Coordinates of C-alpha atoms and ligand atoms in Angstrom, one line a residue:
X136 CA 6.7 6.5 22.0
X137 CA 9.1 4.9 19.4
X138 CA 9.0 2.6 16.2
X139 CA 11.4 0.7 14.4
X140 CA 10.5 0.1 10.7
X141 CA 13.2 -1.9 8.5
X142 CA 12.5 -1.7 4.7
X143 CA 11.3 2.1 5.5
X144 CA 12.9 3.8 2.1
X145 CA 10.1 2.8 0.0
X146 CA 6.7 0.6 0.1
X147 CA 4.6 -0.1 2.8
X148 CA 7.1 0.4 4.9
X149 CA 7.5 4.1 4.0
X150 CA 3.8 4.7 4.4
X151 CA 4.2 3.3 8.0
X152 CA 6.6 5.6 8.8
X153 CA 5.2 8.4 7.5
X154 CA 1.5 7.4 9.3
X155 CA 2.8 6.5 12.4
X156 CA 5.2 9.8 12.9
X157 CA 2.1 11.8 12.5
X158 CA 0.4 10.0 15.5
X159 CA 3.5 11.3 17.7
X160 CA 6.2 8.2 17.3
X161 CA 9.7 9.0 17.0
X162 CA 11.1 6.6 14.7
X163 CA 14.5 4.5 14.1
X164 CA 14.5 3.4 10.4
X165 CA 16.3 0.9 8.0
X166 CA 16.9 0.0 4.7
X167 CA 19.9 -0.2 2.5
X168 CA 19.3 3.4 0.6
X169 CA 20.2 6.3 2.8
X170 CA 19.2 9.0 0.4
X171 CA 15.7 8.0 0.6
X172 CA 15.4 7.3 4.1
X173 CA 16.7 11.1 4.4
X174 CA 13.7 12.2 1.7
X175 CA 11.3 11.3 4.4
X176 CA 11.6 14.7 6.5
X177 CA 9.1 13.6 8.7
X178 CA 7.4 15.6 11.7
X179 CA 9.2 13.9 14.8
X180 CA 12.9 12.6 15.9
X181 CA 14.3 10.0 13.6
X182 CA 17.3 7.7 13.2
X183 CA 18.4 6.5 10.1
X184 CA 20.5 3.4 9.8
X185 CA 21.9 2.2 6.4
X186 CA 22.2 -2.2 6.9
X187 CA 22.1 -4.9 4.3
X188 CA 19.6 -7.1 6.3
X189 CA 20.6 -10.3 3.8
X190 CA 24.0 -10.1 6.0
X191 CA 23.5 -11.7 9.7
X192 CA 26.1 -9.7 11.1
X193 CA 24.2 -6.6 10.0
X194 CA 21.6 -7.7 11.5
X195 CA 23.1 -8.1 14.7
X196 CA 24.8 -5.2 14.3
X197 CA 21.7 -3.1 13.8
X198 CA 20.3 -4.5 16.7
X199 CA 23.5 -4.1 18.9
X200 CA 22.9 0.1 18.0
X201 CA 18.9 0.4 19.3
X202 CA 18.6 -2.1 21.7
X203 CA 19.3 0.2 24.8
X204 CA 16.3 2.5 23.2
X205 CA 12.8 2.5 24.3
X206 CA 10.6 1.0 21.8
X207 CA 6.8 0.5 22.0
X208 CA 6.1 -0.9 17.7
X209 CA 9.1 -3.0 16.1
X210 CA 8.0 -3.5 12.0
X211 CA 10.3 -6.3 10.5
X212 CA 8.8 -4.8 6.4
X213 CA 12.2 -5.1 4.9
X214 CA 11.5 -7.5 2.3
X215 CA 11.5 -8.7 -1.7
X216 CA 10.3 -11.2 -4.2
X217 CA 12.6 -13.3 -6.7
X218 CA 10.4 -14.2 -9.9
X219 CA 11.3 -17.0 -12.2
X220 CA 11.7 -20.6 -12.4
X221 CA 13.4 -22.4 -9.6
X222 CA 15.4 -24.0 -12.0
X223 CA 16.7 -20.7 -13.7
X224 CA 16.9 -18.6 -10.8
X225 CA 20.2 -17.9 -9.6
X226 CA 21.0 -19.9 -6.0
X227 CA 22.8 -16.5 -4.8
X228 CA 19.7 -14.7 -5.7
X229 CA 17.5 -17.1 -3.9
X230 CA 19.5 -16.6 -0.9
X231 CA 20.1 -13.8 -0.2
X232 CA 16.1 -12.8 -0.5
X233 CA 16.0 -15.9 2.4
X234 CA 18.2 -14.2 4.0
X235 CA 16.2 -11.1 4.0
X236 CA 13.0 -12.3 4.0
X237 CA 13.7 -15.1 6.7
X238 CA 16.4 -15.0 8.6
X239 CA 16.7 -11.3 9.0
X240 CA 13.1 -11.7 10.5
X241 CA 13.6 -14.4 12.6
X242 CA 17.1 -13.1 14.3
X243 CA 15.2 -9.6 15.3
X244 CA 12.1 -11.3 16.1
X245 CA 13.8 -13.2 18.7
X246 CA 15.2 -10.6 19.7
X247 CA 13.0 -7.8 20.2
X248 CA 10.5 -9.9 22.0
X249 CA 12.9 -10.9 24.3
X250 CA 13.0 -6.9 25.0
X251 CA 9.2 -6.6 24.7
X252 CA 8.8 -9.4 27.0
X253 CA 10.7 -8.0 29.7
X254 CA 8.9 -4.8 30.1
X255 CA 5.2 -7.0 29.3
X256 CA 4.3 -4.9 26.6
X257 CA 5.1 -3.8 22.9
X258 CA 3.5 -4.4 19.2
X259 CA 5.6 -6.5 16.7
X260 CA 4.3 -6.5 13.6
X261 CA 6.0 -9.1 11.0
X262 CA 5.0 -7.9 7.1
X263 CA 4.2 -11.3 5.4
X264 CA 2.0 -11.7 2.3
X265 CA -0.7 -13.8 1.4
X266 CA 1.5 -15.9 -1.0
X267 CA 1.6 -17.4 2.4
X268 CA -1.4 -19.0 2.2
X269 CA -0.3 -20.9 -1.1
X270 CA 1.9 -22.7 -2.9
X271 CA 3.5 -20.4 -5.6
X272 CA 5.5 -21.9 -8.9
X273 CA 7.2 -19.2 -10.3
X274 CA 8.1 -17.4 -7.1
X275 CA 8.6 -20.6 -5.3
X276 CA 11.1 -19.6 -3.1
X277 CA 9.3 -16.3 -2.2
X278 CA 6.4 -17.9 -1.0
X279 CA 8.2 -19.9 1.1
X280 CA 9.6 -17.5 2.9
X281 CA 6.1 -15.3 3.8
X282 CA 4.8 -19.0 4.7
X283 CA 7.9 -19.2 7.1
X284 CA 6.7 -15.6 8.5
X285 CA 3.2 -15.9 8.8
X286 CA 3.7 -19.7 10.7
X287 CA 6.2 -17.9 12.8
X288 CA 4.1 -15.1 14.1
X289 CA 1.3 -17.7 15.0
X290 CA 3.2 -20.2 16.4
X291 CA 4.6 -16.7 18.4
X292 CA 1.0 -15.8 19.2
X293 CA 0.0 -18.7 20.5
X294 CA 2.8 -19.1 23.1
X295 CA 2.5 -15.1 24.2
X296 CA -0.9 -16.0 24.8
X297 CA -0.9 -19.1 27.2
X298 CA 1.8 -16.9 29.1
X299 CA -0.8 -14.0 29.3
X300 CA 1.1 -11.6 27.8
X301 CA 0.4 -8.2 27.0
X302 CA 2.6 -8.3 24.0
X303 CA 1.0 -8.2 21.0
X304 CA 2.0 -10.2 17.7
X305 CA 0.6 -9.3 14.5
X306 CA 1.2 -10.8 10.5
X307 CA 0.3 -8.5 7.8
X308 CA -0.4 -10.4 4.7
X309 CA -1.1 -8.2 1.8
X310 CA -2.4 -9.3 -1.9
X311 CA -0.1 -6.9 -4.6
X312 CA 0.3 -3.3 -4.0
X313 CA 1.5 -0.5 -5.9
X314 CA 5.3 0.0 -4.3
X315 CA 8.6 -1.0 -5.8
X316 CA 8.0 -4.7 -5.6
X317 CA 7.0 -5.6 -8.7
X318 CA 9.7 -3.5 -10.2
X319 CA 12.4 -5.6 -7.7
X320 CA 11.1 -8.9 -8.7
X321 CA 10.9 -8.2 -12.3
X322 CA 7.0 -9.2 -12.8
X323 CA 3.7 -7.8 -14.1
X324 CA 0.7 -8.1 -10.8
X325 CA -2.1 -9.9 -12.1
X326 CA -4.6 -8.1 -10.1
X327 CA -4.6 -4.2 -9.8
X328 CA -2.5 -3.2 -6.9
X329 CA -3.8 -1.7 -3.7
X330 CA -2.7 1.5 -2.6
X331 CA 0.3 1.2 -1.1
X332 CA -1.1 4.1 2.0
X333 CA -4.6 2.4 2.0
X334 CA -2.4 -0.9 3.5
X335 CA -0.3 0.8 5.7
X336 CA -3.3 2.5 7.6
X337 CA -4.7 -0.3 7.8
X338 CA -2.4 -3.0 8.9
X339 CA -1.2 -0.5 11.4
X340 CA -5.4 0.4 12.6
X341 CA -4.8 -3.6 13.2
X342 CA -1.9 -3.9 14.8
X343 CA -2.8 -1.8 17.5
X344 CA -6.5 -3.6 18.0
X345 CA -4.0 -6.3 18.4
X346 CA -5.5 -8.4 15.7
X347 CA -2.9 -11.7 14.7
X348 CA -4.0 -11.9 10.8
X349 CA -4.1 -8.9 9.0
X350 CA -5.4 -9.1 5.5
X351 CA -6.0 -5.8 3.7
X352 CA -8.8 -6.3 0.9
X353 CA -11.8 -8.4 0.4
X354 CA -10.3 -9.8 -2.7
X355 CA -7.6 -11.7 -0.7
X356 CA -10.0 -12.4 2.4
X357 CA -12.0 -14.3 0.1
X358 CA -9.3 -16.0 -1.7
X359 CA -8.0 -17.5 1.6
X360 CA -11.2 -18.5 2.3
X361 CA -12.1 -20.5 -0.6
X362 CA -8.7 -21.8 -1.1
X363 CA -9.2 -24.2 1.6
X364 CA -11.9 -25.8 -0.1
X365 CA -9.6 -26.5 -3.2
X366 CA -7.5 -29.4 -3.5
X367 CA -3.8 -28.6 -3.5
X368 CA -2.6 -30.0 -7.1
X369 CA -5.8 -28.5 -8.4
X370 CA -4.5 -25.0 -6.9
X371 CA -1.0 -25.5 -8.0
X372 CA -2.3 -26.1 -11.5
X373 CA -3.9 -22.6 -11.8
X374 CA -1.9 -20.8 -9.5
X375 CA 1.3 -21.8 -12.3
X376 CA -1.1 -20.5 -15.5
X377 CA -1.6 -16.9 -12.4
X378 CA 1.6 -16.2 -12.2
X379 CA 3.5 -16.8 -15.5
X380 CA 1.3 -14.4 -16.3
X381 CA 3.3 -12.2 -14.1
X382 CA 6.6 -12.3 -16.2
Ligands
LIG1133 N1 4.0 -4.9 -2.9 C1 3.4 -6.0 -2.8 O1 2.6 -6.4 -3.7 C2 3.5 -6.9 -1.6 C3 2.6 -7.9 -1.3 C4 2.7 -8.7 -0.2 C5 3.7 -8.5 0.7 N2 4.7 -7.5 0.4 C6 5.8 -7.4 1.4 O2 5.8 -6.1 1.9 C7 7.1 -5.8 2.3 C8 7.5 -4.4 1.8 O3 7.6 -4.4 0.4 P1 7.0 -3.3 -0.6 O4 5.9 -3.8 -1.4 O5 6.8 -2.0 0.2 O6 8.3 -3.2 -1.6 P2 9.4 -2.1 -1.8 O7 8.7 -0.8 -2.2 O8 10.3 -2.7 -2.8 O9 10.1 -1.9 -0.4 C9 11.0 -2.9 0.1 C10 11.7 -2.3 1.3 O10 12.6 -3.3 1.8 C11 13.9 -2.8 1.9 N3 14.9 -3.9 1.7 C12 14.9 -4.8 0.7 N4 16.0 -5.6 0.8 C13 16.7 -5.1 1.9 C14 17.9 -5.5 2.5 N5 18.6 -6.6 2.0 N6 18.3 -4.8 3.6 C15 17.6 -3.8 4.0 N7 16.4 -3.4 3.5 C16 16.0 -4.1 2.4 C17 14.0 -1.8 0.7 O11 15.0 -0.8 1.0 P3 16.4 -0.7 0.2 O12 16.2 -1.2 -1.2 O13 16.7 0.8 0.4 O14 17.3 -1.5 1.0 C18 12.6 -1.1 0.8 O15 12.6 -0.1 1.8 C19 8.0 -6.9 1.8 O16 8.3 -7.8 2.8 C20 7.2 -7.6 0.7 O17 7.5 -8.9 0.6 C21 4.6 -6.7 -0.7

């Protein structure tokens, strides 16, 4: 058994890979920082691999190096937030987090259910967040992008499922939890974090009882639920006051 975790030096991601070499999987990692990737002494065989997923060609390149390996659980985590006002934020900034957030998912998406689809089974879990079920001033740009992932894996799901499948497609879409991010995207979380552990356990419990959306907390499950009975301007209106609080 064998997982690939991107965005495995820190975060959720970390947590996954710690959680998941317990249960037995060896494990092919990736993130940009190799010291911490090597911290992780962890239990069974690993492969570290250092890649800037904002770059394309790393991207490809990465997947070039594992695609002849056996995997059963492919975790596209890597990820980060940009926090400010779309009109101050730098452009390069902005795109190299879509890069990251979107593309980076999208290219090994494609590409590792194409392998999962040949051999009719595999989990694929895409890490989203639940600023994808809003619209967010302040971190426009980063909400935009876990919309783009969380519409993706459905869209995904929905297909894999009228072709009978056995490959399974999950979202994880998380409220804040203690990791780096906030520290990345330069803001204070509104709400107290959740533990970082607590949300890799259970997005992966999920993932493998092949549930689509996985939404860690009753805060956030109640939040999407009543958001749909608000109307959008009025949302955007408090949502702005939410997270300029955050800076
Ligand atoms: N924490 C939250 O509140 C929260 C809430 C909802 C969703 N999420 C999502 O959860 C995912 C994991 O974030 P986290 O909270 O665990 O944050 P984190 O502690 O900052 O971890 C982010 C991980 O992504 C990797 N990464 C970032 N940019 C990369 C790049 N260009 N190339 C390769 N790896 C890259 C980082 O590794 P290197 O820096 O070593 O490259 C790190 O391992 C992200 O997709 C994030 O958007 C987080």
């Amino acid at each position: 058994m064998q997982a690939v975790i991107t965005g495995a030096s820190s975060g959720i991601g970390r947590d996954m890979a710690k959680i998941l070499s317990e249960k037995g999987y060896d494990l092919i990692l990736v993130a940009r920082r190799r010291e911490r990737l090597e911290e992780l002494k962890l239990p069974t065989k690993t492969k570290i691999f250092c890649y800037d997923l904002s770059v394309s060609e790393a991207v490809f390149e990465f997947y070039r190096q594992i695609e002849n390996e056996p995997i059963d659980v492919f975790i596209n985590n890597a990820g980060y937030g940009v926090f400010g006002s779309f009109f101050d934020n730098s452009l390069e900034d902005e795109l190299g987090m879509l890069s990251t957030n979107v593309t980076a998912v999208h290219i090994l998406t494609k590409l590792i259910l194409e392998k999962f689809q040949q051999q009719n089974r595999g989990y694929l879990l895409n890490v989203a967040s639940s600023a994808a079920f809003y619209p967010g001033p302040m971190l426009a740009a980063y909400y935009a992008t876990k919309a783009y992932v969380y519409r993706l894996t459905l869209g995904i799901y929905e297909e894999l499922r009228r072709k009978k499948s056995k490959v399974s497609v999950s979202v994880l879409c998380p409220g804040p939890v203690k990791t780096e991010f906030d520290r990345v995207a330069n803001v204070n979380f509104s709400l107290k974090g959740l533990n970082s552990m607590d949300v890799a356990e259970y997005a992966l419990k999920k993932m493998f009882r092949k549930k689509t959306v996985i939404i860690p907390g009753f805060t956030m499950k109640l939040g999407k639920f009543f958001s749909r009975f608000i109307p959008e301007k009025l949302l955007l209106f408090i949502l702005y006051y939410v997270q300029k609080k955050k800076a």
